[in-house]
Short mmCIF file of C-alpha atoms and ligand atoms in Angstrom, two decimals:
data_model
loop_
_atom_site.label_atom_id
_atom_site.label_comp_id
_atom_site.label_asym_id
_atom_site.label_seq_id
_atom_site.Cartn_x
_atom_site.Cartn_y
_atom_site.Cartn_z
CA UNK P 1 60.46 11.32 35.13
CA UNK P 2 58.23 14.13 34.50
CA UNK P 3 57.85 15.25 31.02
CA UNK P 4 60.48 18.34 29.96
CA UNK P 5 57.53 21.23 30.03
CA UNK P 6 58.03 23.16 25.96
CA UNK P 7 58.09 26.89 26.11
CA UNK P 8 54.43 26.49 24.53
CA UNK P 9 51.83 23.28 24.88
CA UNK P 10 49.71 23.04 22.19
CA UNK P 11 46.30 20.82 21.62
CA UNK P 12 45.15 19.58 17.82
CA UNK P 13 42.40 20.46 16.55
CA UNK P 14 40.63 17.42 17.87
CA UNK P 15 41.36 18.68 21.09
CA UNK P 16 39.22 21.17 20.90
CA UNK P 17 36.57 21.37 23.27
CA UNK P 18 32.90 20.36 21.80
CA UNK P 19 31.46 21.61 25.13
CA UNK P 20 31.96 25.20 27.02
CA UNK P 21 31.68 24.76 31.53
CA UNK P 22 28.70 25.79 32.76
CA UNK P 23 30.25 26.54 36.45
CA UNK P 24 26.30 27.82 37.31
CA UNK P 25 25.60 24.50 37.74
CA UNK P 26 27.58 23.36 40.05
CA UNK P 27 27.77 26.54 42.47
CA UNK P 28 26.92 26.17 45.59
CA UNK P 29 25.20 29.00 46.27
CA UNK P 30 23.80 30.74 42.92
CA UNK P 31 23.56 34.40 41.93
CA UNK P 32 20.76 36.33 42.79
CA UNK P 33 18.62 36.32 39.76
CA UNK P 34 18.78 39.23 37.58
CA UNK P 35 14.85 41.36 37.63
CA UNK P 36 12.95 42.49 34.80
CA UNK P 37 13.27 46.39 35.62
CA UNK P 38 9.76 46.76 35.20
CA UNK P 39 8.49 44.13 37.63
CA UNK P 40 11.35 43.28 39.25
CA UNK P 41 10.55 40.71 39.70
CA UNK P 42 12.94 37.93 38.10
CA UNK P 43 13.23 38.13 34.54
CA UNK P 44 12.45 35.58 32.34
CA UNK P 45 13.30 34.05 28.36
CA UNK P 46 10.45 36.15 27.97
CA UNK P 47 11.61 38.99 29.44
CA UNK P 48 14.94 39.21 27.52
CA UNK P 49 13.91 38.50 24.50
CA UNK P 50 13.42 41.78 23.09
CA UNK P 51 16.61 42.67 23.66
CA UNK P 52 18.65 39.35 22.94
CA UNK P 53 18.81 36.15 20.67
CA UNK P 54 16.45 33.23 22.03
CA UNK P 55 18.89 30.61 22.50
CA UNK P 56 21.50 33.18 24.79
CA UNK P 57 18.28 34.60 26.59
CA UNK P 58 17.99 30.99 28.06
CA UNK P 59 22.05 30.00 28.41
CA UNK P 60 21.49 33.01 30.15
CA UNK P 61 19.08 31.72 32.36
CA UNK P 62 21.09 28.25 32.49
CA UNK P 63 21.49 27.27 36.20
CA UNK P 64 20.74 23.46 35.17
CA UNK P 65 22.66 22.09 32.37
CA UNK P 66 27.19 21.44 33.20
CA UNK P 67 27.87 21.30 29.46
CA UNK P 68 26.12 23.10 26.31
CA UNK P 69 27.63 22.01 23.24
CA UNK P 70 29.41 24.12 21.02
CA UNK P 71 27.58 24.40 18.03
CA UNK P 72 30.16 23.02 15.05
CA UNK P 73 29.44 25.88 12.63
CA UNK P 74 31.38 27.97 16.31
CA UNK P 75 33.88 25.14 16.34
CA UNK P 76 34.36 25.42 12.91
CA UNK P 77 34.83 29.17 13.33
CA UNK P 78 37.20 28.76 16.04
CA UNK P 79 39.51 26.60 14.27
CA UNK P 80 41.03 29.18 12.81
CA UNK P 81 42.42 30.54 15.36
CA UNK P 82 42.40 27.74 18.25
CA UNK P 83 43.04 26.30 20.39
CA UNK P 84 44.78 29.28 22.19
CA UNK P 85 49.24 28.50 23.16
CA UNK P 86 49.35 27.99 26.45
CA UNK P 87 52.51 29.33 26.73
CA UNK P 88 55.32 28.46 29.81
CA UNK P 89 57.09 32.06 30.26
CA UNK P 90 60.51 30.40 30.74
CA UNK P 91 62.19 34.01 29.55
CA UNK P 92 59.95 36.43 32.20
CA UNK P 93 61.21 33.41 34.88
CA UNK P 94 64.93 34.13 33.73
CA UNK P 95 64.65 37.87 34.30
CA UNK P 96 62.44 37.54 36.99
CA UNK P 97 64.92 34.66 38.91
CA UNK P 98 61.90 33.14 40.52
CA UNK P 99 62.17 29.73 41.15
CA UNK P 100 57.77 30.01 40.57
CA UNK P 101 56.43 28.29 37.57
CA UNK P 102 54.55 30.84 35.19
CA UNK P 103 52.05 29.73 32.44
CA UNK P 104 50.75 32.52 30.33
CA UNK P 105 46.87 31.47 27.75
CA UNK P 106 47.62 34.29 25.22
CA UNK P 107 44.28 34.83 24.28
CA UNK P 108 45.54 37.64 21.03
CA UNK P 109 46.45 34.96 18.73
CA UNK P 110 43.00 37.12 15.89
CA UNK P 111 42.60 39.72 14.28
CA UNK P 112 40.01 41.69 17.14
CA UNK P 113 43.71 41.34 19.60
CA UNK P 114 41.30 39.86 22.17
CA UNK P 115 39.97 36.85 23.72
CA UNK P 116 36.23 38.96 22.64
CA UNK P 117 35.77 37.34 19.71
CA UNK P 118 35.43 34.07 21.41
CA UNK P 119 31.95 35.10 22.48
CA UNK P 120 31.40 37.25 19.14
CA UNK P 121 31.04 33.95 16.75
CA UNK P 122 28.52 32.54 19.31
CA UNK P 123 26.29 35.30 20.00
CA UNK P 124 26.41 36.00 15.58
CA UNK P 125 26.43 32.38 15.12
CA UNK P 126 22.85 32.60 16.92
CA UNK P 127 21.55 35.10 15.95
CA UNK P 128 21.99 34.25 12.79
CA UNK P 129 20.07 31.09 13.12
CA UNK P 130 17.20 32.63 14.16
CA UNK P 131 16.85 34.96 10.88
CA UNK P 132 17.66 38.49 12.93
CA UNK P 133 19.20 40.97 10.53
CA UNK P 134 20.76 43.47 12.54
CA UNK P 135 22.63 43.11 15.62
CA UNK P 136 23.27 46.48 18.05
CA UNK P 137 26.63 46.55 20.71
CA UNK P 138 28.33 48.60 22.12
CA UNK P 139 32.55 49.09 22.47
CA UNK P 140 34.27 51.15 24.92
CA UNK P 141 38.34 49.78 23.87
CA UNK P 142 37.53 48.59 21.18
CA UNK P 143 38.23 44.48 21.44
CA UNK P 144 34.70 43.87 21.61
CA UNK P 145 33.23 45.58 18.42
CA UNK P 146 36.42 44.31 16.45
CA UNK P 147 35.57 41.16 17.40
CA UNK P 148 31.67 41.28 16.35
CA UNK P 149 32.15 42.97 13.49
CA UNK P 150 34.59 40.13 12.25
CA UNK P 151 31.63 37.34 13.76
CA UNK P 152 29.12 39.40 11.56
CA UNK P 153 30.91 40.12 8.38
CA UNK P 154 31.47 36.07 8.53
CA UNK P 155 27.61 35.45 9.17
CA UNK P 156 26.67 38.49 7.42
CA UNK P 157 24.56 40.16 9.58
CA UNK P 158 24.45 43.93 9.79
CA UNK P 159 26.22 46.26 12.68
CA UNK P 160 26.36 48.99 15.07
CA UNK P 161 28.43 49.84 17.41
CA UNK P 162 28.07 52.81 19.98
CA UNK P 163 31.87 53.31 21.00
CA UNK P 164 32.63 54.93 23.93
CA UNK P 165 33.28 58.44 22.78
CA UNK P 166 37.21 58.68 24.63
CA UNK P 167 37.68 56.05 22.67
CA UNK P 168 36.80 56.81 19.87
CA UNK P 169 38.36 59.56 19.97
CA UNK P 170 42.09 57.62 21.00
CA UNK P 171 41.95 55.44 18.79
CA UNK P 172 40.82 56.16 15.38
CA UNK P 173 42.44 52.69 13.85
CA UNK P 174 40.00 50.85 16.04
CA UNK P 175 36.99 51.99 14.43
CA UNK P 176 39.39 51.98 10.61
CA UNK P 177 39.54 48.27 11.29
CA UNK P 178 35.98 47.82 12.16
CA UNK P 179 34.28 49.44 9.31
CA UNK P 180 36.73 47.38 7.16
CA UNK P 181 34.18 44.61 8.76
CA UNK P 182 31.20 46.50 7.41
CA UNK P 183 30.12 47.71 11.54
CA UNK P 184 28.69 51.15 11.65
CA UNK P 185 30.27 52.93 14.49
CA UNK P 186 28.69 55.71 16.18
CA UNK P 187 30.80 57.43 19.18
CA UNK P 188 28.64 57.97 23.13
CA UNK P 189 26.77 59.39 24.38
CA UNK P 190 25.28 59.87 21.09
CA UNK P 191 22.78 62.33 19.77
CA UNK P 192 21.00 59.61 17.38
CA UNK P 193 19.39 57.76 20.48
CA UNK P 194 17.27 59.31 23.14
CA UNK P 195 19.33 58.22 26.11
CA UNK P 196 22.45 60.06 24.33
CA UNK P 197 20.75 62.96 23.83
CA UNK P 198 19.35 63.12 27.54
CA UNK P 199 23.21 62.67 28.40
CA UNK P 200 24.46 64.91 26.87
CA UNK P 201 21.87 67.13 28.07
CA UNK P 202 22.83 66.58 31.78
CA UNK P 203 26.83 65.86 31.60
CA UNK P 204 27.54 68.05 28.81
CA UNK P 205 31.01 67.05 27.12
CA UNK P 206 30.76 63.39 28.89
CA UNK P 207 33.56 61.33 27.13
CA UNK P 208 31.06 59.09 28.10
CA UNK P 209 30.90 55.67 29.42
CA UNK P 210 30.16 51.85 29.08
CA UNK P 211 26.79 51.73 30.97
CA UNK P 212 25.99 54.73 28.04
CA UNK P 213 26.62 52.95 25.36
CA UNK P 214 25.28 50.61 25.92
CA UNK P 215 21.86 51.90 26.86
CA UNK P 216 21.93 53.69 23.55
CA UNK P 217 22.79 49.90 21.73
CA UNK P 218 19.58 48.42 23.63
CA UNK P 219 17.58 51.18 22.75
CA UNK P 220 18.00 50.76 19.04
CA UNK P 221 17.34 46.89 19.38
CA UNK P 222 13.90 47.04 21.45
CA UNK P 223 12.90 50.50 18.66
CA UNK P 224 13.34 48.35 15.40
CA UNK P 225 12.36 45.26 13.54
CA UNK P 226 14.44 42.52 13.01
CA UNK P 227 17.24 43.44 15.63
CA UNK P 228 18.84 42.40 19.18
CA UNK P 229 21.56 43.95 20.91
CA UNK P 230 24.82 42.04 22.39
CA UNK P 231 27.17 42.28 25.07
CA UNK P 232 31.39 41.54 25.45
CA UNK P 233 31.24 40.48 28.99
CA UNK P 234 29.61 40.91 32.47
CA UNK P 235 26.24 38.25 31.36
CA UNK P 236 26.62 34.68 32.35
CA UNK P 237 26.45 33.61 27.90
CA UNK P 238 29.59 35.09 27.56
CA UNK P 239 31.04 33.99 30.95
CA UNK P 240 29.68 30.67 29.94
CA UNK P 241 31.20 30.92 25.76
CA UNK P 242 34.56 32.02 27.79
CA UNK P 243 34.78 28.54 29.61
CA UNK P 244 36.42 28.02 26.49
CA UNK P 245 39.54 29.57 27.21
CA UNK P 246 39.89 27.91 31.02
CA UNK P 247 38.66 24.40 29.37
CA UNK P 248 42.18 24.30 26.90
CA UNK P 249 43.98 25.53 29.33
CA UNK P 250 43.75 22.90 31.68
CA UNK P 251 43.78 19.96 29.42
CA UNK P 252 47.08 21.62 28.46
CA UNK P 253 48.48 21.90 31.87
CA UNK P 254 47.61 17.93 32.42
CA UNK P 255 49.10 16.67 29.51
CA UNK P 256 52.18 17.78 30.93
CA UNK P 257 51.12 17.27 35.19
CA UNK P 258 50.88 20.46 35.97
CA UNK P 259 48.18 22.13 38.01
CA UNK P 260 47.51 26.05 38.96
CA UNK P 261 48.71 26.99 43.13
CA UNK P 262 47.52 30.66 41.46
CA UNK P 263 45.28 31.53 38.45
CA UNK P 264 45.20 35.74 38.21
CA UNK P 265 42.93 37.19 35.48
CA UNK P 266 42.21 40.81 34.83
CA UNK P 267 38.21 41.58 35.08
CA UNK P 268 36.81 44.76 33.42
CA UNK P 269 33.35 42.65 33.78
CA UNK P 270 34.32 39.31 34.32
CA UNK P 271 34.53 37.21 31.21
CA UNK P 272 37.99 36.38 30.29
CA UNK P 273 38.49 35.75 34.33
CA UNK P 274 35.67 34.18 35.44
CA UNK P 275 35.88 31.32 31.58
CA UNK P 276 40.34 30.96 32.37
CA UNK P 277 39.20 30.01 36.54
CA UNK P 278 35.58 27.97 35.62
CA UNK P 279 37.32 24.27 34.89
CA UNK P 280 39.50 25.31 37.95
CA UNK P 281 36.40 25.88 40.46
CA UNK P 282 35.15 23.27 39.09
CA UNK P 283 37.97 21.27 41.36
CA UNK P 284 37.56 23.40 44.06
CA UNK P 285 33.60 23.56 44.17
CA UNK P 286 34.21 19.90 44.39
CA UNK P 287 36.49 19.77 47.52
CA UNK P 288 39.36 18.50 45.29
CA UNK P 289 42.03 20.76 44.70
CA UNK P 290 41.90 24.63 45.65
CA UNK P 291 43.67 26.93 43.65
CA UNK P 292 43.99 31.12 44.49
CA UNK P 293 42.49 33.07 43.07
CA UNK P 294 42.96 36.57 41.80
CA UNK P 295 40.69 38.82 40.62
CA UNK P 296 42.68 41.85 39.03
CA UNK P 297 41.39 44.83 38.46
CA UNK P 298 42.30 48.88 37.99
CA UNK P 299 42.42 51.72 40.93
CA UNK P 300 40.30 54.10 39.52
CA UNK P 301 37.18 51.39 38.80
CA UNK P 302 37.63 49.26 41.61
CA UNK P 303 34.23 47.63 41.29
CA UNK P 304 35.24 44.59 43.60
CA UNK P 305 38.02 46.16 46.00
CA UNK P 306 35.76 49.80 46.82
CA UNK P 307 32.34 48.86 45.08
CA UNK P 308 28.63 47.79 47.23
CA UNK P 309 27.31 44.06 46.79
CA UNK P 310 23.44 45.01 45.35
CA UNK P 311 21.25 45.05 43.02
CA UNK P 312 21.97 47.81 40.01
CA UNK P 313 21.39 48.50 36.09
CA UNK P 314 23.48 47.51 33.86
CA UNK P 315 24.05 50.13 32.20
CA UNK P 316 23.46 53.98 32.98
CA UNK P 317 20.14 54.56 31.28
CA UNK P 318 18.28 52.02 33.67
CA UNK P 319 16.90 50.19 30.50
CA UNK P 320 18.34 46.67 31.10
CA UNK P 321 17.92 43.92 34.06
CA UNK P 322 18.84 44.90 37.21
CA UNK P 323 21.86 42.60 38.52
CA UNK P 324 23.12 41.69 42.20
CA UNK P 325 27.03 42.64 41.42
CA UNK P 326 29.28 44.32 42.90
CA UNK P 327 29.09 47.76 41.35
CA UNK P 328 30.30 51.84 41.84
CA UNK P 329 27.02 52.79 40.61
CA UNK P 330 25.20 52.60 36.68
CA UNK P 331 26.26 56.07 36.91
CA UNK P 332 30.00 56.57 37.61
CA UNK P 333 31.65 57.32 34.94
CA UNK P 334 35.50 56.38 35.67
CA UNK P 335 38.90 59.24 34.85
CA UNK P 336 38.67 59.63 31.00
CA UNK P 337 42.89 59.67 31.80
CA UNK P 338 42.54 55.72 32.62
CA UNK P 339 43.72 54.28 29.35
CA UNK P 340 42.20 50.49 27.92
CA UNK P 341 39.05 48.53 28.96
CA UNK P 342 38.58 47.55 32.58
CA UNK P 343 36.44 50.33 32.37
CA UNK P 344 32.57 49.51 33.02
CA UNK P 345 30.80 50.02 36.99
CA UNK P 346 29.54 46.35 37.65
CA UNK P 347 30.42 43.19 37.96
CA UNK P 348 29.33 39.54 35.93
CA UNK P 349 26.82 38.42 39.20
CA UNK P 350 28.97 34.79 38.85
CA UNK P 351 31.79 36.33 39.09
CA UNK P 352 29.77 38.65 42.31
CA UNK P 353 28.76 35.69 44.24
CA UNK P 354 32.51 33.48 43.86
CA UNK P 355 34.14 36.60 45.39
CA UNK P 356 31.31 37.51 48.02
CA UNK P 357 31.39 33.53 49.09
CA UNK P 358 34.90 33.76 49.06
CA UNK P 359 35.23 30.56 46.45
CA UNK P 360 37.70 34.08 44.56
CA UNK P 361 39.92 34.60 47.48
CA UNK P 362 41.64 38.23 46.77
CA UNK P 363 40.98 41.16 44.54
CA UNK P 364 43.59 43.28 43.78
CA UNK P 365 43.41 46.83 42.21
CA UNK P 366 46.51 48.11 40.62
CA UNK P 367 48.17 52.03 39.16
CA UNK P 368 47.78 51.74 35.31
CA UNK P 369 51.68 53.28 35.50
CA UNK P 370 53.02 49.94 37.65
CA UNK P 371 50.75 47.90 35.21
CA UNK P 372 52.60 49.52 32.03
CA UNK P 373 56.18 49.18 33.82
CA UNK P 374 54.91 44.65 34.46
CA UNK P 375 53.40 45.11 30.14
CA UNK P 376 57.00 47.13 29.11
CA UNK P 377 58.49 44.32 31.45
CA UNK P 378 57.16 41.58 30.05
CA UNK P 379 57.14 42.32 26.14
CA UNK P 380 61.21 42.75 26.78
CA UNK P 381 61.73 39.43 28.17
CA UNK P 382 57.69 37.15 26.11
CA UNK P 383 58.01 39.54 23.05
CA UNK P 384 54.56 39.96 22.87
CA UNK P 385 52.94 44.02 23.50
CA UNK P 386 50.08 42.82 25.86
CA UNK P 387 47.09 44.84 25.52
CA UNK P 388 46.84 47.54 29.20
CA UNK P 389 44.28 45.10 30.25
CA UNK P 390 45.99 41.55 30.02
CA UNK P 391 48.89 44.04 31.95
CA UNK P 392 47.24 44.15 35.14
CA UNK P 393 47.38 40.20 35.16
CA UNK P 394 50.60 39.84 33.89
CA UNK P 395 52.24 42.66 37.05
CA UNK P 396 50.21 40.17 39.79
CA UNK P 397 51.77 37.92 38.55
CA UNK P 398 55.28 39.25 38.55
CA UNK P 399 54.31 40.07 42.23
CA UNK P 400 53.46 36.91 42.90
CA UNK P 401 56.21 34.61 41.21
CA UNK P 402 58.51 37.38 42.76
CA UNK P 403 56.90 36.19 45.78
CA UNK P 404 58.39 32.96 44.93
CA UNK P 405 61.62 34.01 45.18
CA UNK P 406 61.82 35.72 48.94
CA UNK P 407 59.77 32.61 50.24
CA UNK P 408 61.89 30.29 47.96
CA UNK P 409 59.04 28.22 46.93
CA UNK P 410 58.10 27.25 43.46
CA UNK P 411 54.23 27.51 43.22
CA UNK P 412 52.27 27.22 39.68
CA UNK P 413 50.80 30.62 39.13
CA UNK P 414 48.19 30.51 35.07
CA UNK P 415 47.14 34.02 34.50
CA UNK P 416 45.30 35.01 31.58
CA UNK P 417 46.63 37.55 28.37
CA UNK P 418 44.34 38.22 26.77
CA UNK P 419 44.88 40.14 24.21
CA UNK P 420 47.55 42.22 22.24
CA UNK P 421 48.40 46.57 22.55
CA UNK P 422 48.41 47.28 18.86
CA UNK P 423 45.55 49.43 19.37
CA UNK P 424 47.26 51.06 22.40
CA UNK P 425 50.06 53.17 21.34
CA UNK P 426 49.27 56.55 22.05
CA UNK P 427 49.28 54.87 26.14
CA UNK P 428 51.85 53.13 25.66
CA UNK P 429 53.59 56.58 24.50
CA UNK P 430 52.13 58.39 27.23
CA UNK P 431 53.72 55.97 29.49
CA UNK P 432 57.02 56.15 27.57
CA UNK P 433 57.50 59.28 27.63
CA UNK P 434 56.31 59.87 31.83
CA UNK P 435 52.96 62.06 30.53
CA UNK P 436 51.21 58.42 32.52
CA UNK P 437 48.50 59.98 35.53
CA UNK P 438 47.64 57.33 38.13
CA UNK P 439 43.69 57.66 39.15
CA UNK P 440 41.30 56.32 42.00
CA UNK P 441 38.04 58.11 42.42
CA UNK P 442 37.74 59.94 45.67
CA UNK P 443 36.04 58.90 48.15
CA UNK P 444 33.13 61.53 46.86
CA UNK P 445 32.96 60.25 43.62
CA UNK P 446 32.46 56.76 44.61
CA UNK P 447 29.65 57.96 46.96
CA UNK P 448 28.47 59.68 44.31
CA UNK P 449 28.22 56.80 42.25
CA UNK P 450 26.69 54.87 45.00
CA UNK P 451 24.35 57.19 44.33
CA UNK P 452 22.26 55.81 41.39
CA UNK P 453 22.04 52.03 43.24
CA UNK P 454 18.36 51.80 42.99
CA UNK P 455 17.19 50.87 47.21
CA UNK P 456 15.11 47.95 45.90
CA UNK P 457 12.32 46.90 48.27
CA UNK P 458 12.62 42.61 48.14
C1 LIG V 1 37.34 43.37 27.59
C2 LIG V 1 39.43 42.63 27.82
C3 LIG V 1 39.43 42.51 28.88
C4 LIG V 1 37.97 42.50 29.85
O1 LIG V 1 37.03 42.02 29.69
P1 LIG V 1 36.41 41.21 30.27
O2 LIG V 1 35.38 40.87 30.54
O3 LIG V 1 36.63 40.96 32.47
O4 LIG V 1 37.38 39.57 30.22
C5 LIG V 1 40.41 42.11 29.14
N1 LIG V 1 41.44 42.36 28.04
C6 LIG V 1 41.05 42.21 26.56
C7 LIG V 1 42.44 42.41 26.02
C8 LIG V 1 40.33 43.14 25.74
O5 LIG V 1 39.26 42.38 25.39
#
C-alpha cells in the first residue's frame, strides 16, 4: 500500500544534497559557446576572469563534471533555511476539484523571499575564498539584490547593487533591506558610470532594464581593484547552484514513490526552472522517464515564445560575453507597467538549447492580470502570498489541473513556488483596484528589439 502523503514533505539535514548537478555534462547537444565580445572567439576562463571570480568562471565553462561538491561553508549556510519543504497542495486540489496531484517546492523561507539566496551564498563564498573585497551586481525586482546583500553581509564583502530604476521607485522597502545588510544601492541607469550616462542621454527618462543595470555593474567591476561582478540568473553557474531545488524535490517525491508527469516553472533568466527541472531532465535525457516540462513567461517579456534563437549580448552596453539564447534583443526594454521580475531580454543558454532541442516541451506566455488572479486564488487556499514571478507557474499549474478535471486524468504536477510577494503589494493593490494593465509588445516593438541583435559572421 502507498504511504499517505503529508501536506509537507521535509528532508533531514543529512539529506541536504552534498553536490550540485551539472546537467550540461549530460546534454546530448551542448549550448553554443559563449563568446568573448572583443574577439568573438569562445570565451576562456582567462577571458572571464577580469569580470568573474575564477572558481565561478570555471563552473561557467564546465561541461565534464556531472557533480560539483557544495563547499562545507555553503552547505552549512544552506542548513539555516534548507532543505526547503515540498508541499502537497491538498487545499488547492480540493478548491479546484481536480483529480490531479499538485506539488510545489517552496523557496520563500528566507529573508530574500526567493530561491536567489541559493546562488548568492555560493557566489559570495567563492569571492571570499579568492580574497575579493568588493562585489557589484544588478537587481530588477530586488530579490537578487537582497539575497546577495545577505550573503555579502555574512562573509563581510562590500557590495554595490544597481537597481532597475522603476523597481527602485516602486519598492523602497527592498532598498531598506539591502541597506540593512550593508549594501550600497544605486538606481539604474545612473550617472555614476559611463554606460549609465550614455543610456540616460540616448533614452531620457529611462526607467531602466536589467540589461542596463548589468552593464553598469560590470563597468564598476572591471574598473576597480579587488572587485568582481556577480549575476543572479541566466549563467550556467547560477543554474548549477539552483539544482539544489530539483535535487531536494526529487528526493522528497521519491520517498513517497511519486514522480511528476508535468514540471512547471516561471522563466525570467531560467535559473529556478533550470534548477528544479535538472534532475528530472537527467532522466529524460537518459531515456528513462519523461516529464512534460513547461516554461512560463510574461506576455510582456516573451523571450522564449516570441524571441529569436541567436547570439546576443547579455547586457545593453554590450560589454558582457555573447551567448546563443532566445532573446528579444539587448536593447529591448519591457513595459514598466509590468510588475515584478521576469523582465530580462534573454534566457539561460542551457534552457534555450534544451527548449530548441525539444527537451523542454513547451513555453507559455501568460497575461499579468491572469497571473494575479491565480496568485490571489492560491493565497486564499494555500496560505502563502506568492511572488508575482512564482505566480506565473501557479497560473499554469492551475490550468493544467483544470484540464485534468475535464479529462479525469490524475496527473502529478510539480511546480516551483520561487518566493513570497510581501514587497509586491503595490502590484497586488493595483490588481485589487482593477488598475492593472495587460501589455504585450507589438510587432514593431519586437522588431526594434531584434534590431539590436548583432549579425555575426561565424
Ligand atoms: C528572480 C526570480 C525569478 C526569476 O528568475 P529565474 O532566474 O528565471 O529563476 C522567479 N521568481 C522569483 C521569486 C525571483 O526572485
